[in-house]
Amino acid sequence: GDSVTQMEGPVTLSEEAFLTINCTYTATGYPSLFWYVQYPGEGLQLLLKATKADDKGSNKGFEATYRKETTSFHLEKGSVQVSDSAVYFCALGKYNNNDMRFGAGTRLTVKP
Amino acid sequence: DTAVSQTPKYLVTQMGNDKSIKCEQNLGHDTMYWYKQDSKKFLKIMFSYNNKELIINETVPNRFSPKSPDKAHLNLHINSLELGDSAVYFCASSKQGANVYNGYTFGSGTRLTVV
């Protein structure tokens, strides 16, 4: 079945460091890919998305490119801030399939 | 203005009790979901309703029963609570086709602690 695999955390970085969180997927057909962020004590919020191969999703300085050839959707940010500390989830969705698949989540801690 | 609201935010109860969690969305979405998040942050879908019709019913104990009185509400009732039910429960909603285009909108969660 369809699935998403994320790099295991936790990830700890200093402020202004470069961030990469790896995400790979397994799916038939043409899935859309998403990154969600969960801040402490809150629900998941959609961070960015890409609906087809080679699309780049971006938001709040975060970027991810849908790579069909490597079945990947890695999340990157050039310079992280303390306020980026959160849990990040990669997810996969397919049309007319109401069961969106989430990765296990990666906890990011950014230290001043 | 809250798009997906859950109540209560925190719930502490004793083993064996019966409790309910309520969820309401004001986004006009057709589909609503219940997810369970364990202590390691892993998300597991439990149920999904589309226009009041149950469309996803994952393998969860039958002590868990969802109820959708209308498409804006999806409640979760849990009978005979057990220690292992302790988790954060998230409600979410989506429009048709959201799996491809818009993603889901999540509530802020209900932290259930069974003692």
mmCIF file of N, CA and C in Angstrom, chain A residues 30 32-34 36 38 41-46 49-51 87 89 92-105 107, chain B residues 9 31 33 35 37 39-43 45 48 50 55-56 58 90 94 96-109:
data_model
loop_
_atom_site.group_PDB
_atom_site.id
_atom_site.type_symbol
_atom_site.label_atom_id
_atom_site.label_comp_id
_atom_site.label_asym_id
_atom_site.label_seq_id
_atom_site.Cartn_x
_atom_site.Cartn_y
_atom_site.Cartn_z
ATOM 1 N N TYR A 30 -0.678 8.859 -9.098
ATOM 2 C CA TYR A 30 -0.101 10.196 -9.073
ATOM 3 C C TYR A 30 -0.493 10.921 -7.787
ATOM 4 N N SER A 32 -0.410 13.456 -4.502
ATOM 5 C CA SER A 32 0.044 14.781 -4.091
ATOM 6 C C SER A 32 0.805 14.625 -2.783
ATOM 7 N N LEU A 33 1.721 15.537 -2.548
ATOM 8 C CA LEU A 33 2.581 15.450 -1.363
ATOM 9 C C LEU A 33 2.464 16.722 -0.532
ATOM 10 N N PHE A 34 2.522 16.558 0.769
ATOM 11 C CA PHE A 34 2.300 17.671 1.688
ATOM 12 C C PHE A 34 3.332 17.622 2.811
ATOM 13 N N TYR A 36 3.210 19.048 6.777
ATOM 14 C CA TYR A 36 2.466 19.666 7.856
ATOM 15 C C TYR A 36 3.432 19.972 8.999
ATOM 16 N N GLN A 38 3.466 20.809 13.276
ATOM 17 C CA GLN A 38 2.717 20.792 14.536
ATOM 18 C C GLN A 38 3.547 21.486 15.607
ATOM 19 N N GLY A 41 1.552 21.714 21.563
ATOM 20 C CA GLY A 41 0.203 21.922 22.085
ATOM 21 C C GLY A 41 -0.835 22.289 21.045
ATOM 22 N N GLU A 42 -0.479 22.199 19.772
ATOM 23 C CA GLU A 42 -1.412 22.581 18.727
ATOM 24 C C GLU A 42 -1.676 21.431 17.755
ATOM 25 N N GLY A 43 -2.639 21.639 16.876
ATOM 26 C CA GLY A 43 -2.911 20.673 15.827
ATOM 27 C C GLY A 43 -1.966 20.845 14.653
ATOM 28 N N LEU A 44 -2.106 19.993 13.676
ATOM 29 C CA LEU A 44 -1.264 20.068 12.481
ATOM 30 C C LEU A 44 -1.748 21.199 11.585
ATOM 31 N N GLN A 45 -0.780 21.895 10.985
ATOM 32 C CA GLN A 45 -1.103 22.959 10.033
ATOM 33 C C GLN A 45 -0.415 22.636 8.717
ATOM 34 N N LEU A 46 -1.108 22.856 7.641
ATOM 35 C CA LEU A 46 -0.504 22.638 6.334
ATOM 36 C C LEU A 46 0.601 23.663 6.116
ATOM 37 N N LYS A 49 2.687 22.265 -0.141
ATOM 38 C CA LYS A 49 2.202 21.110 -0.892
ATOM 39 C C LYS A 49 2.743 21.148 -2.316
ATOM 40 N N ALA A 50 2.683 19.981 -2.966
ATOM 41 C CA ALA A 50 3.012 19.889 -4.389
ATOM 42 C C ALA A 50 2.114 18.815 -4.984
ATOM 43 N N THR A 51 1.498 19.123 -6.104
ATOM 44 C CA THR A 51 0.492 18.209 -6.639
ATOM 45 C C THR A 51 0.974 17.395 -7.830
ATOM 46 N N VAL A 87 7.152 19.728 15.316
ATOM 47 C CA VAL A 87 7.208 18.404 14.693
ATOM 48 C C VAL A 87 6.702 18.554 13.263
ATOM 49 N N PHE A 89 5.563 16.769 9.627
ATOM 50 C CA PHE A 89 5.006 15.543 9.073
ATOM 51 C C PHE A 89 4.955 15.641 7.549
ATOM 52 N N LEU A 92 0.962 12.084 2.140
ATOM 53 C CA LEU A 92 0.653 11.726 0.759
ATOM 54 C C LEU A 92 -0.850 11.601 0.617
ATOM 55 N N GLY A 93 -1.392 12.141 -0.465
ATOM 56 C CA GLY A 93 -2.819 12.029 -0.722
ATOM 57 C C GLY A 93 -3.086 11.682 -2.174
ATOM 58 N N LYS A 94 -4.180 10.969 -2.381
ATOM 59 C CA LYS A 94 -4.566 10.609 -3.744
ATOM 60 C C LYS A 94 -6.026 10.937 -3.956
ATOM 61 N N TYR A 95 -6.357 11.265 -5.197
ATOM 62 C CA TYR A 95 -7.724 11.683 -5.513
ATOM 63 C C TYR A 95 -8.702 10.558 -5.227
ATOM 64 N N ASN A 96 -9.837 10.938 -4.621
ATOM 65 C CA ASN A 96 -10.898 9.988 -4.293
ATOM 66 C C ASN A 96 -10.462 8.916 -3.311
ATOM 67 N N ASN A 97 -9.407 9.196 -2.578
ATOM 68 C CA ASN A 97 -8.974 8.310 -1.502
ATOM 69 C C ASN A 97 -8.906 9.149 -0.241
ATOM 70 N N ASN A 98 -9.823 8.916 0.692
ATOM 71 C CA ASN A 98 -9.911 9.789 1.858
ATOM 72 C C ASN A 98 -8.907 9.481 2.949
ATOM 73 N N ASP A 99 -8.054 8.509 2.728
ATOM 74 C CA ASP A 99 -7.096 8.117 3.755
ATOM 75 C C ASP A 99 -5.733 8.718 3.428
ATOM 76 N N MET A 100 -5.492 9.945 3.897
ATOM 77 C CA MET A 100 -4.196 10.561 3.682
ATOM 78 C C MET A 100 -3.167 9.849 4.554
ATOM 79 N N ARG A 101 -2.012 9.527 3.964
ATOM 80 C CA ARG A 101 -0.973 8.788 4.695
ATOM 81 C C ARG A 101 0.060 9.761 5.248
ATOM 82 N N PHE A 102 0.327 9.652 6.537
ATOM 83 C CA PHE A 102 1.286 10.523 7.201
ATOM 84 C C PHE A 102 2.552 9.751 7.545
ATOM 85 N N GLY A 103 3.686 10.444 7.465
ATOM 86 C CA GLY A 103 4.914 9.890 7.999
ATOM 87 C C GLY A 103 4.882 9.928 9.521
ATOM 88 N N ALA A 104 5.934 9.413 10.137
ATOM 89 C CA ALA A 104 5.984 9.282 11.598
ATOM 90 C C ALA A 104 6.289 10.594 12.303
ATOM 91 N N GLY A 105 6.616 11.631 11.557
ATOM 92 C CA GLY A 105 6.922 12.921 12.174
ATOM 93 C C GLY A 105 8.389 13.029 12.544
ATOM 94 N N ARG A 107 10.837 15.554 14.886
ATOM 95 C CA ARG A 107 10.876 16.684 15.827
ATOM 96 C C ARG A 107 12.120 17.519 15.572
ATOM 97 N N LYS B 9 -10.413 20.324 25.500
ATOM 98 C CA LYS B 9 -9.010 20.323 25.120
ATOM 99 C C LYS B 9 -8.214 19.306 25.950
ATOM 100 N N THR B 31 -16.148 16.200 4.480
ATOM 101 C CA THR B 31 -15.552 15.023 5.093
ATOM 102 C C THR B 31 -14.870 15.390 6.401
ATOM 103 N N TYR B 33 -12.755 13.614 10.017
ATOM 104 C CA TYR B 33 -11.896 12.500 10.402
ATOM 105 C C TYR B 33 -11.597 12.552 11.890
ATOM 106 N N TYR B 35 -8.307 11.207 14.173
ATOM 107 C CA TYR B 35 -6.977 10.626 14.234
ATOM 108 C C TYR B 35 -6.563 10.473 15.691
ATOM 109 N N GLN B 37 -3.097 10.305 18.019
ATOM 110 C CA GLN B 37 -1.645 10.534 18.023
ATOM 111 C C GLN B 37 -1.069 9.989 19.322
ATOM 112 N N SER B 39 2.184 8.804 21.991
ATOM 113 C CA SER B 39 3.213 9.598 22.683
ATOM 114 C C SER B 39 4.439 9.836 21.815
ATOM 115 N N LYS B 40 4.628 9.018 20.775
ATOM 116 C CA LYS B 40 5.756 9.220 19.850
ATOM 117 C C LYS B 40 5.350 10.058 18.643
ATOM 118 N N LYS B 41 4.189 10.660 18.702
ATOM 119 C CA LYS B 41 3.688 11.571 17.677
ATOM 120 C C LYS B 41 3.195 10.844 16.423
ATOM 121 N N PHE B 42 3.112 9.514 16.448
ATOM 122 C CA PHE B 42 2.613 8.793 15.288
ATOM 123 C C PHE B 42 1.118 9.015 15.151
ATOM 124 N N LEU B 43 0.674 9.340 13.920
ATOM 125 C CA LEU B 43 -0.737 9.615 13.642
ATOM 126 C C LEU B 43 -1.395 8.411 13.010
ATOM 127 N N ILE B 45 -5.171 7.049 11.559
ATOM 128 C CA ILE B 45 -6.559 7.379 11.284
ATOM 129 C C ILE B 45 -7.450 6.355 11.967
ATOM 130 N N SER B 48 -13.545 8.072 9.310
ATOM 131 C CA SER B 48 -13.820 9.186 8.433
ATOM 132 C C SER B 48 -15.280 9.134 8.013
ATOM 133 N N ASN B 50 -18.152 11.063 5.399
ATOM 134 C CA ASN B 50 -18.418 11.962 4.285
ATOM 135 C C ASN B 50 -19.914 12.201 4.221
ATOM 136 N N ILE B 55 -17.061 6.268 6.005
ATOM 137 C CA ILE B 55 -16.326 5.777 4.844
ATOM 138 C C ILE B 55 -14.996 5.138 5.204
ATOM 139 N N ILE B 56 -14.462 5.464 6.350
ATOM 140 C CA ILE B 56 -13.254 4.793 6.825
ATOM 141 C C ILE B 56 -13.518 4.344 8.263
ATOM 142 N N GLU B 58 -11.212 2.166 10.566
ATOM 143 C CA GLU B 58 -10.011 1.373 10.768
ATOM 144 C C GLU B 58 -10.201 0.402 11.933
ATOM 145 N N PHE B 90 -7.193 13.930 17.406
ATOM 146 C CA PHE B 90 -7.379 15.075 16.523
ATOM 147 C C PHE B 90 -8.561 14.841 15.595
ATOM 148 N N SER B 94 -12.094 18.137 5.538
ATOM 149 C CA SER B 94 -11.569 18.433 4.207
ATOM 150 C C SER B 94 -12.706 18.581 3.207
ATOM 151 N N GLN B 96 -14.023 17.882 -0.785
ATOM 152 C CA GLN B 96 -13.859 16.848 -1.792
ATOM 153 C C GLN B 96 -12.621 17.161 -2.619
ATOM 154 N N GLY B 97 -11.764 16.157 -2.785
ATOM 155 C CA GLY B 97 -10.549 16.371 -3.554
ATOM 156 C C GLY B 97 -9.409 16.933 -2.734
ATOM 157 N N ALA B 98 -9.613 17.100 -1.429
ATOM 158 C CA ALA B 98 -8.587 17.713 -0.592
ATOM 159 C C ALA B 98 -7.340 16.869 -0.512
ATOM 160 N N ASN B 99 -7.506 15.577 -0.683
ATOM 161 C CA ASN B 99 -6.328 14.721 -0.634
ATOM 162 C C ASN B 99 -5.323 15.088 -1.707
ATOM 163 N N VAL B 100 -5.785 15.739 -2.732
ATOM 164 C CA VAL B 100 -4.887 16.100 -3.828
ATOM 165 C C VAL B 100 -4.525 17.579 -3.791
ATOM 166 N N TYR B 101 -5.458 18.414 -3.441
ATOM 167 C CA TYR B 101 -5.248 19.846 -3.639
ATOM 168 C C TYR B 101 -5.034 20.665 -2.370
ATOM 169 N N ASN B 102 -5.828 20.428 -1.360
ATOM 170 C CA ASN B 102 -5.836 21.382 -0.248
ATOM 171 C C ASN B 102 -5.384 20.822 1.084
ATOM 172 N N GLY B 103 -5.302 19.509 1.174
ATOM 173 C CA GLY B 103 -4.944 18.932 2.461
ATOM 174 C C GLY B 103 -6.104 19.024 3.438
ATOM 175 N N TYR B 104 -5.826 18.682 4.664
ATOM 176 C CA TYR B 104 -6.831 18.675 5.709
ATOM 177 C C TYR B 104 -6.658 19.877 6.628
ATOM 178 N N THR B 105 -7.748 20.263 7.310
ATOM 179 C CA THR B 105 -7.685 21.252 8.375
ATOM 180 C C THR B 105 -7.900 20.522 9.685
ATOM 181 N N PHE B 106 -6.946 20.679 10.598
ATOM 182 C CA PHE B 106 -6.990 19.954 11.867
ATOM 183 C C PHE B 106 -7.482 20.840 13.003
ATOM 184 N N GLY B 107 -8.150 20.214 13.959
ATOM 185 C CA GLY B 107 -8.433 20.871 15.218
ATOM 186 C C GLY B 107 -7.185 20.877 16.092
ATOM 187 N N SER B 108 -7.287 21.497 17.248
ATOM 188 C CA SER B 108 -6.116 21.644 18.114
ATOM 189 C C SER B 108 -5.882 20.446 19.027
ATOM 190 N N GLY B 109 -6.768 19.464 18.961
ATOM 191 C CA GLY B 109 -6.538 18.222 19.680
ATOM 192 C C GLY B 109 -7.201 18.161 21.043
#
